[in-house]
Coordinates of C-alpha atoms and ligand atoms in Angstrom, one line a residue:
M279 CA -6.1 2.2 9.1
N280 CA -2.9 0.8 10.6
Y281 CA 0.6 -0.5 9.8
T282 CA -0.6 -3.9 8.6
E283 CA -2.3 -2.3 5.6
G284 CA -1.0 -1.1 2.3
M285 CA -0.2 2.6 2.4
L286 CA 0.2 3.9 -1.1
R287 CA -2.7 4.6 -3.5
E288 CA -3.7 2.1 -6.1
G289 CA -1.6 2.2 -9.3
S290 CA 1.4 3.9 -7.6
L291 CA 3.8 1.6 -9.3
K292 CA 1.9 1.2 -12.6
G293 CA 4.2 0.9 -15.6
K294 CA 7.3 0.1 -13.4
N295 CA 9.3 -3.0 -13.9
I296 CA 11.3 -3.9 -10.8
L297 CA 14.1 -6.4 -10.3
I298 CA 14.2 -8.0 -6.8
T299 CA 17.3 -10.1 -5.8
G300 CA 16.3 -12.7 -3.3
G301 CA 12.7 -12.1 -4.4
G302 CA 11.5 -15.7 -3.9
T303 CA 11.4 -15.7 -0.1
G304 CA 11.0 -13.7 3.0
L305 CA 11.2 -9.9 2.9
G306 CA 12.0 -9.8 -0.8
R307 CA 8.8 -11.7 -1.5
A308 CA 6.8 -9.5 0.8
M309 CA 8.0 -6.3 -0.8
G310 CA 7.5 -7.8 -4.3
E311 CA 3.9 -8.8 -3.5
Y312 CA 3.1 -5.2 -2.5
F313 CA 4.8 -3.7 -5.6
L314 CA 2.7 -6.0 -7.7
E315 CA -0.5 -4.9 -5.9
L316 CA 0.5 -1.3 -6.8
G317 CA 0.7 -2.2 -10.5
A318 CA 4.4 -3.1 -11.0
N319 CA 5.8 -6.0 -13.0
L320 CA 8.6 -8.0 -11.4
V321 CA 11.7 -10.0 -12.0
I322 CA 12.5 -12.1 -9.0
T323 CA 15.9 -13.7 -8.9
S324 CA 18.0 -16.0 -6.6
R325 CA 19.8 -19.4 -6.8
K326 CA 16.8 -21.7 -6.5
L327 CA 14.6 -21.9 -9.6
E328 CA 12.0 -24.1 -8.0
V329 CA 11.4 -21.6 -5.2
L330 CA 11.3 -18.7 -7.7
E331 CA 8.9 -20.4 -10.0
L332 CA 6.5 -21.3 -7.2
T333 CA 6.6 -17.8 -5.8
A334 CA 6.0 -16.3 -9.2
K335 CA 3.0 -18.5 -9.8
E336 CA 1.5 -17.7 -6.4
M337 CA 2.2 -14.0 -6.8
M338 CA 0.6 -13.9 -10.3
A339 CA -2.5 -15.8 -9.0
K340 CA -3.0 -13.0 -6.5
S341 CA -2.5 -10.0 -8.7
G342 CA -2.7 -8.9 -12.3
G343 CA 1.0 -8.1 -12.8
K344 CA 3.7 -10.2 -14.5
V345 CA 6.4 -11.9 -12.5
V346 CA 9.5 -13.4 -14.3
P347 CA 11.6 -15.8 -12.2
L348 CA 15.3 -15.9 -13.2
V349 CA 18.1 -17.9 -11.6
C350 CA 21.1 -15.9 -10.8
D351 CA 23.9 -16.3 -8.2
V352 CA 24.8 -12.7 -7.5
R353 CA 28.3 -13.7 -6.7
E354 CA 29.0 -14.6 -10.4
I355 CA 29.2 -11.6 -12.7
A356 CA 28.6 -13.7 -15.8
Q357 CA 25.3 -14.8 -14.2
V358 CA 24.4 -11.3 -13.2
E359 CA 25.0 -9.9 -16.7
A360 CA 23.0 -12.8 -18.3
M361 CA 20.2 -12.3 -15.8
W362 CA 20.1 -8.5 -16.7
A363 CA 20.0 -9.3 -20.4
Q364 CA 17.0 -11.6 -19.7
C365 CA 15.3 -8.8 -17.7
I366 CA 15.6 -6.4 -20.7
A367 CA 14.4 -9.2 -23.1
A368 CA 11.4 -9.7 -20.9
F369 CA 10.4 -6.1 -20.2
G370 CA 12.5 -3.8 -22.5
Q371 CA 13.3 -1.7 -19.5
I372 CA 13.9 -2.1 -15.7
H373 CA 13.0 1.0 -13.7
G374 CA 14.1 -0.1 -10.2
V375 CA 16.4 -2.5 -8.5
L376 CA 15.8 -3.8 -5.0
N377 CA 19.1 -5.3 -3.8
N378 CA 17.8 -7.6 -1.1
A379 CA 19.7 -11.0 -1.5
A380 CA 21.9 -11.8 1.5
G381 CA 23.6 -14.6 3.3
N382 CA 24.3 -14.6 7.0
F383 CA 24.8 -16.9 10.0
I384 CA 26.0 -16.5 13.6
S385 CA 29.4 -17.5 14.8
P386 CA 32.3 -16.4 16.9
T387 CA 34.5 -14.7 14.3
E388 CA 37.6 -16.7 15.3
R389 CA 35.7 -19.9 14.4
L390 CA 35.1 -18.9 10.8
S391 CA 37.1 -20.3 7.9
S392 CA 38.2 -17.8 5.3
N393 CA 35.7 -19.4 3.0
A394 CA 32.9 -18.8 5.5
F395 CA 33.8 -15.2 5.9
N396 CA 34.1 -14.6 2.1
T397 CA 30.9 -16.4 1.3
V398 CA 28.9 -13.8 3.2
L399 CA 31.0 -10.9 1.9
D400 CA 30.6 -12.2 -1.6
I401 CA 26.8 -12.5 -1.5
V402 CA 26.1 -9.2 0.3
L403 CA 28.8 -6.8 -0.8
K404 CA 30.1 -8.2 -4.1
G405 CA 26.7 -9.4 -5.1
T406 CA 25.0 -6.0 -4.5
S407 CA 27.9 -4.2 -6.2
Q408 CA 27.7 -6.5 -9.3
V409 CA 24.0 -6.1 -9.7
T410 CA 24.3 -2.3 -9.2
L411 CA 27.2 -1.9 -11.7
T412 CA 25.4 -4.0 -14.3
A413 CA 22.1 -2.0 -14.0
G414 CA 23.8 1.4 -13.6
K415 CA 26.0 0.9 -16.7
H416 CA 22.9 0.0 -18.7
W417 CA 20.8 2.9 -17.5
I418 CA 23.6 5.4 -18.1
A419 CA 24.3 4.0 -21.6
E420 CA 20.6 4.0 -22.5
K421 CA 20.0 7.4 -20.8
Q422 CA 17.3 5.9 -18.7
L423 CA 16.3 6.9 -15.2
G424 CA 16.6 4.3 -12.4
V425 CA 16.3 3.8 -8.7
F426 CA 18.3 1.5 -6.4
L427 CA 16.9 0.4 -3.0
N428 CA 19.4 -1.6 -0.9
I429 CA 18.5 -3.6 2.1
V430 CA 21.1 -3.2 4.9
T431 CA 20.7 -3.6 8.7
T432 CA 21.1 -1.3 11.7
Y433 CA 24.5 -2.9 12.5
A434 CA 25.8 -1.5 9.2
W435 CA 26.9 1.6 11.2
T436 CA 27.2 0.2 14.8
G437 CA 28.9 -3.1 13.8
S438 CA 27.9 -6.3 15.6
G439 CA 29.8 -9.2 17.1
Y440 CA 28.9 -12.7 16.0
V441 CA 27.8 -11.6 12.5
V442 CA 31.0 -9.8 11.6
P443 CA 31.1 -10.7 7.8
S444 CA 27.5 -9.5 7.5
A445 CA 28.2 -6.3 9.4
A446 CA 31.3 -5.5 7.3
A447 CA 29.4 -6.3 4.1
K448 CA 26.3 -4.3 5.0
A449 CA 28.5 -1.3 5.9
G450 CA 30.0 -1.6 2.5
V451 CA 26.6 -1.6 0.9
L452 CA 25.7 1.5 2.8
A453 CA 28.8 3.3 1.6
L454 CA 28.0 2.1 -2.0
T455 CA 24.5 3.6 -1.6
R456 CA 25.6 6.9 -0.4
S457 CA 28.5 7.2 -2.8
L458 CA 26.4 6.5 -5.9
A459 CA 23.5 8.6 -4.7
V460 CA 25.9 11.6 -5.4
E461 CA 27.9 10.3 -8.3
W462 CA 25.0 9.0 -10.4
A463 CA 22.4 11.6 -9.5
K464 CA 23.4 13.5 -12.7
Y465 CA 22.2 10.5 -14.7
G466 CA 18.8 10.5 -13.0
I467 CA 19.7 7.5 -10.9
R468 CA 18.8 7.6 -7.2
S469 CA 20.1 5.3 -4.4
N470 CA 18.6 4.7 -1.0
A471 CA 18.7 2.0 1.7
I472 CA 16.4 0.6 4.3
A473 CA 17.8 -0.7 7.6
P474 CA 15.3 -3.1 9.1
G475 CA 15.3 -4.3 12.6
P476 CA 14.0 -7.8 13.4
F477 CA 11.3 -9.0 10.9
P478 CA 10.6 -12.7 11.3
T479 CA 11.4 -14.8 8.2
E480 CA 12.3 -18.4 7.9
G481 CA 15.7 -17.5 6.2
A482 CA 16.8 -15.1 9.0
W483 CA 15.4 -16.9 12.0
S484 CA 16.8 -20.3 11.0
R485 CA 20.3 -18.9 10.7
L486 CA 20.4 -16.2 13.4
L487 CA 18.2 -17.8 16.1
P488 CA 18.6 -21.5 15.5
G489 CA 17.1 -24.1 17.9
D490 CA 16.3 -22.8 21.3
L491 CA 17.9 -19.4 20.8
V492 CA 14.7 -18.0 19.7
K493 CA 13.2 -18.7 23.1
K494 CA 16.2 -17.4 25.0
F495 CA 16.7 -14.2 22.9
D496 CA 13.2 -13.1 22.0
P497 CA 13.9 -10.3 19.6
A498 CA 10.7 -8.4 20.5
K499 CA 12.2 -7.8 24.0
K500 CA 14.9 -5.6 22.6
V501 CA 12.5 -3.4 20.8
P502 CA 11.2 -0.3 22.6
V503 CA 7.8 -0.5 20.8
G504 CA 7.6 -4.1 22.2
R505 CA 7.2 -6.1 19.0
V506 CA 9.0 -7.3 15.9
G507 CA 8.3 -5.9 12.4
V508 CA 5.3 -6.8 10.2
H509 CA 6.2 -7.4 6.6
Q510 CA 3.6 -5.0 5.3
E511 CA 5.1 -2.0 7.1
L512 CA 8.5 -2.7 5.5
A513 CA 6.7 -3.1 2.1
N514 CA 5.1 0.2 2.6
L515 CA 8.4 2.0 3.1
A516 CA 10.1 0.1 0.2
A517 CA 7.2 0.9 -2.2
Y518 CA 7.5 4.6 -1.4
L519 CA 11.3 4.6 -1.8
I520 CA 11.2 2.7 -5.2
S521 CA 8.3 4.9 -6.4
D522 CA 8.5 8.4 -7.9
F523 CA 6.9 9.8 -4.8
S524 CA 10.3 9.7 -3.2
A525 CA 12.0 11.6 -6.1
Y526 CA 13.8 14.0 -3.7
V527 CA 15.0 11.3 -1.3
N528 CA 18.5 10.3 -2.4
G529 CA 21.4 8.8 -0.5
D530 CA 19.5 8.2 2.7
V531 CA 19.1 5.1 4.9
I532 CA 15.8 4.8 6.6
T533 CA 15.7 2.7 9.8
I534 CA 12.6 0.7 10.5
D535 CA 13.3 -1.1 13.8
G536 CA 10.9 0.3 16.5
G537 CA 13.8 2.1 18.1
E538 CA 15.8 -1.1 18.7
W539 CA 19.4 0.0 17.8
L540 CA 19.0 3.2 19.8
K541 CA 17.9 1.3 22.8
G542 CA 21.1 -0.6 22.7
A543 CA 23.1 2.6 22.1
G544 CA 21.7 4.9 24.8
E545 CA 24.0 4.8 27.9
F546 CA 21.2 4.6 30.5
N547 CA 18.4 2.9 28.5
N548 CA 18.7 -0.3 30.6
L549 CA 17.5 1.7 33.6
E550 CA 14.0 0.6 32.4
M551 CA 14.8 -2.5 34.5
I552 CA 14.4 -0.4 37.7
P553 CA 10.9 -1.0 39.1
Q554 CA 8.7 2.0 40.0
E555 CA 9.0 1.2 43.7
M556 CA 12.8 1.6 43.5
W557 CA 12.3 5.0 41.8
D558 CA 9.9 5.9 44.7
M559 CA 12.5 4.9 47.2
M560 CA 15.1 7.0 45.5
E561 CA 12.8 10.0 45.4
A562 CA 11.9 9.5 49.1
S563 CA 15.6 9.3 50.0
R564 CA 16.2 12.7 48.6
G565 CA 13.3 14.1 50.7
K566 CA 10.5 14.0 48.1
K567 CA 7.2 12.2 48.6
P568 CA 6.3 9.7 45.8
Ligands
HXC113 C1 30.0 -21.2 10.5 C2 29.4 -21.7 8.3 C3 28.0 -21.7 8.7 C4 27.7 -21.5 10.1 C5 28.1 -22.1 6.6 N1 29.4 -21.9 7.0 N2 27.3 -22.0 7.6 N3 30.4 -21.4 9.2 N4 28.7 -21.2 10.9 N5 26.5 -21.5 10.5 C6 30.6 -22.0 6.2 C7 30.8 -23.4 5.5 O1 31.3 -24.4 6.4 C8 31.7 -23.1 4.3 O2 33.0 -22.9 4.8 C9 31.2 -21.7 3.9 O3 30.6 -21.1 5.1 C10 30.3 -21.7 2.8 O4 29.2 -22.5 3.1 P1 28.2 -23.2 2.0 O5 27.1 -23.9 2.8 O6 29.0 -24.0 1.1 O7 27.7 -21.9 1.3 P2 26.5 -21.6 0.4 O8 25.8 -22.9 0.0 O9 26.9 -20.7 -0.7 O10 25.4 -20.9 1.4 C11 25.6 -19.6 1.8 C12 25.2 -19.5 3.3 C13 23.8 -20.0 3.6 C14 25.3 -18.0 3.6 C15 26.2 -20.2 4.2 O11 23.4 -19.8 4.9 C16 22.8 -19.4 2.7 O12 22.5 -19.9 1.6 N6 22.1 -18.2 3.1 C17 21.2 -17.5 2.2 C18 20.0 -16.9 3.0 C19 20.3 -16.3 4.3 O13 21.4 -16.4 4.9 N7 19.3 -15.5 4.8 C20 19.4 -14.8 6.0 C21 19.6 -13.4 5.8 S1 19.3 -12.6 7.3 P3 34.1 -24.1 4.6 O14 35.4 -23.5 5.1 O15 33.6 -25.2 5.4 O16 34.1 -24.4 3.1 C22 20.1 -11.2 7.5 C23 19.5 -10.5 8.7 C24 20.4 -9.4 9.3 O17 21.0 -10.9 6.8 C25 19.9 -8.7 10.4 C26 18.9 -9.3 11.4 C27 18.3 -8.4 12.4
NAP114 P1 15.8 -14.8 3.2 O1 14.4 -15.1 3.0 O2 16.8 -15.8 3.6 O3 16.3 -13.9 2.0 C1 17.6 -14.0 1.4 C2 17.4 -14.2 0.0 O4 18.7 -14.1 -0.7 C3 16.9 -15.6 -0.4 O5 15.8 -15.5 -1.3 C4 18.0 -16.3 -1.1 O6 17.5 -17.1 -2.1 C5 18.8 -15.1 -1.7 N1 20.2 -15.4 -1.9 C6 21.1 -15.8 -1.0 N2 22.3 -16.0 -1.6 C7 22.1 -15.6 -2.9 C8 23.0 -15.6 -4.0 N3 24.3 -15.9 -3.9 N4 22.6 -15.1 -5.2 C9 21.3 -14.7 -5.3 N5 20.4 -14.8 -4.3 C10 20.8 -15.2 -3.1 O7 15.9 -13.7 4.5 P2 15.2 -12.3 4.7 O8 15.1 -12.2 6.2 O9 14.0 -12.2 3.9 O10 16.3 -11.3 4.3 C11 16.1 -10.4 3.2 C12 17.0 -9.2 3.4 O11 16.6 -8.4 4.5 C13 18.5 -9.4 3.5 O12 19.2 -8.4 2.8 C14 18.7 -9.3 5.0 O13 20.0 -9.0 5.3 C15 17.8 -8.2 5.3 N6 17.4 -8.1 6.7 C16 16.6 -9.0 7.3 C17 16.2 -8.8 8.6 C18 15.2 -9.7 9.2 O14 15.0 -9.6 10.4 N7 14.6 -10.7 8.5 C19 16.7 -7.7 9.3 C20 17.6 -6.9 8.7 C21 17.9 -7.0 7.4 P3 18.3 -18.5 -2.6 O15 18.7 -19.3 -1.4 O16 17.3 -19.1 -3.5 O17 19.5 -18.0 -3.4

């Protein structure tokens, strides 16, 4: 057994209907595929119907569950409400929402237009808030239990240059997660977040490491465990957090980054660049034999 394999037992999500924003590509798709394997039905939503339809077809060919593709730009509340109504029409009830849709790109902040900044804020923070508000109001009115799982990043709490709109928006999503975990627990609604480190996807890599940057800034080199993430290990964590097995986990953010952000944070962590011979010399110079 290892991290490239599914972790939960068969049928762990049986009877659950789960909405995944940005579920047609990348990590949203990977998490969705595993939810399906565990017995869930899915709604996958984003702006591109063709992509969603193809993904839904491929997903259903692999597993027995139902996958409903729905177009929705999460920035538009009318589209979010219409999409939610279609979810209810399709399944009667949605048990979990995975807020995964995002927009991002690298740029020195002073080069950004106001529209560029707002575009990322709107997809990530406004989009997540609108989906959350729509689902939460419905669950509360219908006295249904529900679970939110929000995908943030480790720079939601450290901040990061060159992706400032994303950092500000993800920090907002983290605050939303923690706030509602308390406020809506009385309705039986849990909220948690996952903060992934680097997990290769076409969407992220093309925008964050365009062209030769991927060779110059190999993300694996920044990770203490020496590699980037594998989609299945993220899917394992997400399936646990969206399932009833995590019923007592509420308001938390779980980091899955091989120790990457802590490596950047620890004052002396870059001393790993010092070769063993230099440590030997330093030891010798204080009178101790290597
Ligand atoms: C500067 C840019 C830009 C760039 C777009 N803009 N790309 N500015 N650098 N690279 C500006 C445009 O000029 C425009 O401003 C404004 O942003 C809106 O651009 P549009 O192309 O009209 O927006 P839209 O079609 O809505 O597309 C949104 C997008 C795009 C965010 C720009 O990249 C997208 O669709 N992304 C979705 C998927 C995605 O980003 N996935 C990666 C998530 S990875 P003006 O002023 O000219 O009108 C992630 C990982 C985090 O979040 C952590 C990793 C470790
Ligand atoms: P991705 O494949 O580009 O996923 C982003 C998804 O969001 C796409 O399916 C996109 O679909 C959808 N989307 C974008 N704008 C939208 C909008 N306005 N309305 C609805 N959907 C929209 O990239 P990814 O790497 O899988 O990212 C998934 C999540 O993981 C994001 O929250 C990201 O911030 C997070 N994350 C990724 C990494 C990583 O290393 N990959 C690390 C940390 C966090 P359409 O274009 O069809 O709309």
